Coordinates of C-alpha atoms and ligand atoms in Angstrom, one line a residue:
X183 CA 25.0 -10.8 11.9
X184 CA 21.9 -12.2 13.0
X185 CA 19.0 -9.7 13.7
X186 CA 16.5 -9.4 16.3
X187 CA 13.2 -11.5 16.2
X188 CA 11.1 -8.9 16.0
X189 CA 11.3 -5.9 13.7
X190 CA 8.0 -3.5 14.1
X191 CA 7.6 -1.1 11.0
X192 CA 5.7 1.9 11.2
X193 CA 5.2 4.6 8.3
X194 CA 4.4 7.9 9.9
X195 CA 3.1 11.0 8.2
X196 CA 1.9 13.9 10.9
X197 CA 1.6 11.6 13.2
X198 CA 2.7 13.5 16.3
X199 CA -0.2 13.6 18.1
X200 CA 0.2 9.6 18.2
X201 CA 4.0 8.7 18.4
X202 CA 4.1 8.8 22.0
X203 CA 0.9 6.5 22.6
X204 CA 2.2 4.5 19.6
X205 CA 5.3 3.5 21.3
X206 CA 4.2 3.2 24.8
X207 CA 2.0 0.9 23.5
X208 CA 4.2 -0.9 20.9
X209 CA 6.9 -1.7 23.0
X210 CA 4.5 -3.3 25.6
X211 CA 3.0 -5.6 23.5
X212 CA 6.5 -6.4 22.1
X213 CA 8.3 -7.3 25.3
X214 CA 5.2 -9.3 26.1
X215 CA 5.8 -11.4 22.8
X216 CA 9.8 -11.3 22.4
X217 CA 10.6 -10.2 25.5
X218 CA 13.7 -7.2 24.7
X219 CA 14.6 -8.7 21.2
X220 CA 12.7 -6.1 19.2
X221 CA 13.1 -2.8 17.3
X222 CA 10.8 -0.5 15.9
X223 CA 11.2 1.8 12.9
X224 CA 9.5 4.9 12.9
X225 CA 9.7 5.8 9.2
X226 CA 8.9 9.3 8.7
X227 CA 7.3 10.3 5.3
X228 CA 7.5 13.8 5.1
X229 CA 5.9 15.1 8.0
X230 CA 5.1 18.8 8.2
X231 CA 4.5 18.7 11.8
X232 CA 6.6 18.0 14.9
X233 CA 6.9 14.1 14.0
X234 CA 10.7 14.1 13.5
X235 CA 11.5 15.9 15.9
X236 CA 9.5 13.3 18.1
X237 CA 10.8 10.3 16.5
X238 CA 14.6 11.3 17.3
X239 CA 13.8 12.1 21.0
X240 CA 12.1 8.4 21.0
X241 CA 15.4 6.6 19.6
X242 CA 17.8 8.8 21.5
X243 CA 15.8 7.3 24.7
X244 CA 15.1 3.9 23.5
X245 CA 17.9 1.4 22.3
X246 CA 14.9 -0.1 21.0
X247 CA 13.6 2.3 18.2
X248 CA 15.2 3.2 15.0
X249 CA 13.8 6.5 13.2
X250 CA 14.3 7.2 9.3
X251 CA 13.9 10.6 7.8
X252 CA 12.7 10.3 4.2
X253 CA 13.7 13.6 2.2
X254 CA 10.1 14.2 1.5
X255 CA 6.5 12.9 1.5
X256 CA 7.1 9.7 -0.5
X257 CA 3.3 8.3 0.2
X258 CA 2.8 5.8 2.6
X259 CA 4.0 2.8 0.0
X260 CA 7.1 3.8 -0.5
X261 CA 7.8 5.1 3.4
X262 CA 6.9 1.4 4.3
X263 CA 8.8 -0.2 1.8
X264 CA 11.2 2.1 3.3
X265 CA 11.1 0.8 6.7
X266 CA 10.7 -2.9 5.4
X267 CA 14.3 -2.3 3.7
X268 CA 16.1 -1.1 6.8
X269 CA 14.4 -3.8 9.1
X270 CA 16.2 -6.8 10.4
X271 CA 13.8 -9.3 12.5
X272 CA 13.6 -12.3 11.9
X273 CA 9.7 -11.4 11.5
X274 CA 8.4 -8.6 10.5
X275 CA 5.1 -6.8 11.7
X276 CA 3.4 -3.9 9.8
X277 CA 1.1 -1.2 11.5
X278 CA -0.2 2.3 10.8
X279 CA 0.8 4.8 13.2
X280 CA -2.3 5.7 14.6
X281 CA -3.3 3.0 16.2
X282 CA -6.1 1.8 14.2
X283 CA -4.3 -1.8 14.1
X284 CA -4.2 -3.0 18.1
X285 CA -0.6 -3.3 19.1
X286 CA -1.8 -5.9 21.6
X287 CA -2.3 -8.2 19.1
X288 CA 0.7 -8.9 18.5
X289 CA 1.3 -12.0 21.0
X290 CA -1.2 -13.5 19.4
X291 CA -0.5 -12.9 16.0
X292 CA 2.8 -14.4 16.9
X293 CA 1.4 -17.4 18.2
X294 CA -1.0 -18.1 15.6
X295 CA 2.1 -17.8 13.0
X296 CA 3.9 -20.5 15.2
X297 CA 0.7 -22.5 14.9
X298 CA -0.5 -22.5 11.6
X299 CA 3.3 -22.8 10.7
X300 CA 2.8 -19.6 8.7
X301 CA 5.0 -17.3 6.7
X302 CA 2.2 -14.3 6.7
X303 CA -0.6 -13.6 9.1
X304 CA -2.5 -10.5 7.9
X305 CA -5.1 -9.0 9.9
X306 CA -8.8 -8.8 8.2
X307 CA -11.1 -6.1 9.6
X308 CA -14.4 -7.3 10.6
X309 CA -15.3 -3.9 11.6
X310 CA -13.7 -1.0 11.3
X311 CA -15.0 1.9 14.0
X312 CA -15.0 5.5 13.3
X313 CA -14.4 5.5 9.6
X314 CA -17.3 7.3 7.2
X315 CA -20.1 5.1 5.5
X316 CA -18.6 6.4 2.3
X317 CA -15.0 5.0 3.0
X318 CA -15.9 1.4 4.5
X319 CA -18.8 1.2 1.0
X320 CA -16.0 2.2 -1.4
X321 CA -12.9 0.2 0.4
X322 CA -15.9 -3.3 0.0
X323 CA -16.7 -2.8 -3.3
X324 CA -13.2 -1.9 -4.2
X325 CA -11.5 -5.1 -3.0
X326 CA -14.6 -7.5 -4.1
X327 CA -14.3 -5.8 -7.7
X328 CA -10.2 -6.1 -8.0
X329 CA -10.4 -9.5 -6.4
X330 CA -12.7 -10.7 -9.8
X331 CA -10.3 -9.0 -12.1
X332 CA -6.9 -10.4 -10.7
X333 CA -5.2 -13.5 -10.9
X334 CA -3.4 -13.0 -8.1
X335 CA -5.8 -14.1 -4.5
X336 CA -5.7 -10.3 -2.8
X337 CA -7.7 -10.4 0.7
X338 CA -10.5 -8.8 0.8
X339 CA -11.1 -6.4 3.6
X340 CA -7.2 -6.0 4.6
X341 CA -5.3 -3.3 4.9
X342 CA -1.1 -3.6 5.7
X343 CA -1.7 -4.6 9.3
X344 CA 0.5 -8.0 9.1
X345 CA 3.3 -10.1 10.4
X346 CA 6.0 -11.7 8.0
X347 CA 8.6 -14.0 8.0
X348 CA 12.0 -13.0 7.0
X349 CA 11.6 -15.3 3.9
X350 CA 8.6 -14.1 3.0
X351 CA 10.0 -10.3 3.4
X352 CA 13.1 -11.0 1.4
X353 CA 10.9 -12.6 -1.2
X354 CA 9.1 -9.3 -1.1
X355 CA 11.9 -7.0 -1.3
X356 CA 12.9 -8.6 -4.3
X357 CA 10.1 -6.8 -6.5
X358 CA 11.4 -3.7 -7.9
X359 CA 8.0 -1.9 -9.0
X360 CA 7.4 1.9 -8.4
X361 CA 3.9 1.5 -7.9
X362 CA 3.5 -0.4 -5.0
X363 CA 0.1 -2.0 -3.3
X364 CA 1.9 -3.6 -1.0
X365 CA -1.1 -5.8 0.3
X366 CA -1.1 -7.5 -3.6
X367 CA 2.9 -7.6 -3.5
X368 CA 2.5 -9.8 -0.8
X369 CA 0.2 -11.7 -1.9
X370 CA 1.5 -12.6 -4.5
X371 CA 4.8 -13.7 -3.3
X372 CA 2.8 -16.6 -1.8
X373 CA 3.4 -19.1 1.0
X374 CA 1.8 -20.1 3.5
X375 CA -0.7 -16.9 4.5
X376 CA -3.1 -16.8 6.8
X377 CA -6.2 -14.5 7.6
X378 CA -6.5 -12.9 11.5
X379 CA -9.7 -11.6 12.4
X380 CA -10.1 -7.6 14.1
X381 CA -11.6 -5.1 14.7
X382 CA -10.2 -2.1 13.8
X383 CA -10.2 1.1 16.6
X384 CA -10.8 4.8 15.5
X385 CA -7.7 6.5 14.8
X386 CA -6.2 7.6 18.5
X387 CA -6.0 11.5 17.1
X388 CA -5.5 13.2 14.3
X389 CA -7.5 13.1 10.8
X390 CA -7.2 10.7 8.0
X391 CA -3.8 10.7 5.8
X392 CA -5.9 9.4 3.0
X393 CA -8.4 11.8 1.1
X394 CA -10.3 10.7 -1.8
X395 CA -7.7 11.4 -4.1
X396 CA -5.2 9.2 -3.0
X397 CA -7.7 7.0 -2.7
X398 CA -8.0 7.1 -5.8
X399 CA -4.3 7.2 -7.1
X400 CA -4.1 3.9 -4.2
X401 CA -7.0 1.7 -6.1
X402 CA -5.7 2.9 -9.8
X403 CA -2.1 1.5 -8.6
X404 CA -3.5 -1.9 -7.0
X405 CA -5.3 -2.5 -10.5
X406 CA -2.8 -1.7 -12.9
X407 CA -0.5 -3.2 -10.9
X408 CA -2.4 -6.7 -10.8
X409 CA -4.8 -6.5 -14.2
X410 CA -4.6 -5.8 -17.3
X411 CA -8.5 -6.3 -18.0
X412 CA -8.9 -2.8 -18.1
X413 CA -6.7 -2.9 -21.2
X414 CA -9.3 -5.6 -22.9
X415 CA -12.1 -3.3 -22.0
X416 CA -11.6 -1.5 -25.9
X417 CA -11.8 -4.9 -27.3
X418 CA -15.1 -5.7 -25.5
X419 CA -16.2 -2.4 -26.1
X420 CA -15.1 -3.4 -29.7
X421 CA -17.3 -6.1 -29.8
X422 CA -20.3 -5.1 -28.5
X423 CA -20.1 -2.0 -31.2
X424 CA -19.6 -4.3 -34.3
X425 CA -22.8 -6.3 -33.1
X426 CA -24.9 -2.4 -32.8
X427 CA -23.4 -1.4 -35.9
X428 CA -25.0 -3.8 -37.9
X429 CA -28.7 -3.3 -36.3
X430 CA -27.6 0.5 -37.6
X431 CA -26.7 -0.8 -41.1
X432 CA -30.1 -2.2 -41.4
X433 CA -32.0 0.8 -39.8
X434 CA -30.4 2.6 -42.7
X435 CA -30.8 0.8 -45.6
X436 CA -34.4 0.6 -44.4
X437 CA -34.3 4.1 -44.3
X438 CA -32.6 4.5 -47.3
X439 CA -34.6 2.4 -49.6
X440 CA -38.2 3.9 -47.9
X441 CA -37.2 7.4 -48.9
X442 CA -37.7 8.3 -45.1
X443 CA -34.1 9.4 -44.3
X444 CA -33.5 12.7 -43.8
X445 CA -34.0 12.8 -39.7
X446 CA -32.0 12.4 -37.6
X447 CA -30.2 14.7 -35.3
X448 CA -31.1 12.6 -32.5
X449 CA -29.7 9.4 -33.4
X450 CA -26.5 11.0 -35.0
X451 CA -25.8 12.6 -31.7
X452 CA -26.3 10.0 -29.9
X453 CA -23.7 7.5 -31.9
X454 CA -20.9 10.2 -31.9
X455 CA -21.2 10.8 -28.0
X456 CA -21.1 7.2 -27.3
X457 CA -18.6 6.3 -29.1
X458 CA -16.4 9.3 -28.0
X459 CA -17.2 9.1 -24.7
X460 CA -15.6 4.9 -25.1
X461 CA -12.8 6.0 -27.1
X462 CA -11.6 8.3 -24.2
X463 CA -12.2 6.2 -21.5
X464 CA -10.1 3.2 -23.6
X465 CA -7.5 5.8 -24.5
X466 CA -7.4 6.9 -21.0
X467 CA -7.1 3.6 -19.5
X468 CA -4.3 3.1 -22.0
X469 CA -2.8 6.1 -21.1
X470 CA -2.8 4.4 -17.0
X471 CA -0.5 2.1 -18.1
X472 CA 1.2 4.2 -20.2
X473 CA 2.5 6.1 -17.6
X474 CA 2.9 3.4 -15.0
X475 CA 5.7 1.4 -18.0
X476 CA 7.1 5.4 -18.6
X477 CA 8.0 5.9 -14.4
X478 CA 9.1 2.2 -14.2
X479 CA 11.4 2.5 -16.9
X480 CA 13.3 5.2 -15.0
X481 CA 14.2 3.2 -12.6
X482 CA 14.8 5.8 -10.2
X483 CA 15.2 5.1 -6.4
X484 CA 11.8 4.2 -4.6
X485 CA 12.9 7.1 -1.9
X486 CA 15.7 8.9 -0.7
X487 CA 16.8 9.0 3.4
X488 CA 17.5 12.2 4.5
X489 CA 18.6 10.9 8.1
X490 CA 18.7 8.2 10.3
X491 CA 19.0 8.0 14.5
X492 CA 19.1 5.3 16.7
X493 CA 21.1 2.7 17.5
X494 CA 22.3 -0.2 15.0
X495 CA 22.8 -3.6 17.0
X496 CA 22.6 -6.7 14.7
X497 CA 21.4 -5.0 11.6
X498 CA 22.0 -5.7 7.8
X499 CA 22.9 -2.1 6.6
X500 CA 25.4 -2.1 4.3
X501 CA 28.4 -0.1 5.8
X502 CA 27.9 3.7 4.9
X503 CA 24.9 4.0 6.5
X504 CA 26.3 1.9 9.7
X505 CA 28.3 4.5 9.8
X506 CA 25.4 7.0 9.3
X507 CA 23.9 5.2 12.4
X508 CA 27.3 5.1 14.5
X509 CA 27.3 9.2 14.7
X510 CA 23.7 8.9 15.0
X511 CA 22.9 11.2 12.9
X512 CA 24.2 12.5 9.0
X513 CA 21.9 14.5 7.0
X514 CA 22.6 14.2 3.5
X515 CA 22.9 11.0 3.2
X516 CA 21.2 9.5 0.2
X517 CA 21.0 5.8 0.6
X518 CA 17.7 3.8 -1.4
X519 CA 16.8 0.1 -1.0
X520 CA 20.4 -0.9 0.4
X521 CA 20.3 -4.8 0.7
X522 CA 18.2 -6.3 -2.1
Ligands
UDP612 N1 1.0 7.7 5.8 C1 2.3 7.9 5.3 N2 2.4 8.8 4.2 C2 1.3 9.3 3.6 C3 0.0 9.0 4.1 C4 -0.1 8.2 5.2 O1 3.3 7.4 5.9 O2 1.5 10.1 2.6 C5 0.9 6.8 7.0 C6 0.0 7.4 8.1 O3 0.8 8.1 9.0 C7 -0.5 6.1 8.8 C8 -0.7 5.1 7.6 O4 0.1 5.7 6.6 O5 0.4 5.5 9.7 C9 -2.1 5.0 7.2 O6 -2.7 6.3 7.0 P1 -4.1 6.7 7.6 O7 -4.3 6.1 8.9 O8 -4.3 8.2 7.5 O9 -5.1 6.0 6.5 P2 -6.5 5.4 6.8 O10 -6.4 4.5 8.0 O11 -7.4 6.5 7.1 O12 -6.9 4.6 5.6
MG613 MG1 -5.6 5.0 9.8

């Protein structure tokens, strides 16, 4: 069955205050680019707030939207990938849920992938309003520093805010890692992929979804997901020590042979710090990876649906969770990455 031209994905988490605005202002933009061939997936991650609840009222409404109930906060990766999964356009547009990314860029996002003959058009912020000094600093130096130590050509200064093609997507789904940074995934799939300049709004309400620790968890994922530098850092380390160690050697000899070498302390401190302070961070860098290869090598499902509403025109599920769809609503149904 063929599937609509336009799929819109949207991971929400406690995004209630925004849903409404969100697909008032979605579905505009997408008539005025596909007219009705569109559907958007609200993916709910989790939410703790009325989001759900929202999100089924919106698809029992709209033949256009699709919502999917994740069994629990997944983080916003996964929910997306979740979405992406489920989808069916023949292209493929990513946004945040609270309206950071313009909807009403879509037409021209559109356009500009019909120009350029394009099989991804992500959106690069060239300012971003209403986000902390601290955040746009750290997000710079971040992308500029993991774009040095990867192979792979990452944007710098893009978040998820794209539009794909279907082969590009399928190409996409096709990567089984847990620990997804979704912006890198694609990039590294390749094509044709083109930068679209924006600026990025203040978030329409509610407060940031990402605190400095996941953050955090997001950069350590994007690195040891696309270097393994950090793994060579003991070897340079290594290095560096051998060359130190042997301006040591001859500071104690001299020592040594000069009946001078009973001090001390200071110097004796100062070698076993450093070097266990280096054997740490190496061991915990290690231990990064470590884990990563231990949660791959589970292979356990990337998320788990809890339920699904909306309607199912044209799509690729596979057949028990049509069915889910055709009663509108199952809970319990526990269905992961159903068409890769
Ligand atoms: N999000 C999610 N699960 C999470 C955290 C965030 O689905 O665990 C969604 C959130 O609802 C939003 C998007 O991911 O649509 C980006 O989050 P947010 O806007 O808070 O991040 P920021 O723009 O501040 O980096
Ligand atoms: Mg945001």
């Amino acid at each position: 069955m063929k599937g609509v031209a336009l799929s819109i994905v949207v991971p929400c988490y406690n995004e209630e205050a925004c849903l409404a605005e969100l697909h008032r202002r979605l579905s505009t933009a997408a008539k005025v680019a596909v007219g009705g061939d569109f559907e958007i997936l609200l993916v709910n991650d989790g939410s703790r707030d009325h989001s759900w609840d929202m999100m089924k009222m919106l698809a029992a409404e709209d033949r256009h939207v699709v919502a999917i109930n994740l069994s629990r906060n997944h983080g916003h990766q996964l929910a997306l990938t979740a979405g992406l999964d489920f989808c069916s356009g023949e292209r493929i547009l990513i946004i945040d849920a609270d309206l950071q990314d313009p909807p009403e860029l879509i037409p021209a996002m559109m356009e500009e992938m019909d120009r350029q003959g394009a099989d991804v058009i992500y959106a690069v912020r060239r300012q971003r309003a209403g986000e902390t000094a601290f955040k746009k600093a750290t997000a710079s130096i971040f992308y500029r520093a993991l774009s040095r130590i990867t192979e792979v050509e990452i944007p710098v200064d893009a978040g998820d805010f794209r539009l794909m093609s279907r082969r590009a997507l399928d190409a996409f789904l096709s990567l089984p890692e847990q620990a997804r940074f979704i912006r890198g995934m694609v990039a590294w799939v390749g094509f044709r992929q083109v930068p679209f300049l924006y600026d990025r709004a203040q978030r329409h309400a509610g407060v940031t979804k990402y605190p400095l620790r996941k953050m955090l968890a997001f950069a350590l994922d994007a690195v040891t997901g696309f270097s393994t530098a950090p793994l060579r850092i003991a070897s340079h380390i290594g290095l560096w020590l051998v060359a130190a160690s042997v301006l040591l050697l001859l500071y104690i000899a001299f020592g040594f042979f000069t009946g001078s070498a009973i001090q001390g302390w200071t110097s004796l401190m100062l070698v076993v710090v450093v070097l266990g302070a280096a054997q740490m961070f190496v061991l915990g860098m290690i231990g990064e990876y470590l884990g990563r290869l231990f949660m791959e090598a589970k292979h356990r499902p990337l998320y788990i649906v809890s339920d699904i509403a909306g309607q199912a025109g044209g799509r690729r599920y596979l057949g028990h969770v049509a069915e889910t769809i055709a009663t509108n609503e199952t809970p319990g149904v526990s269905e992961t990455r159903p068409m890769t």
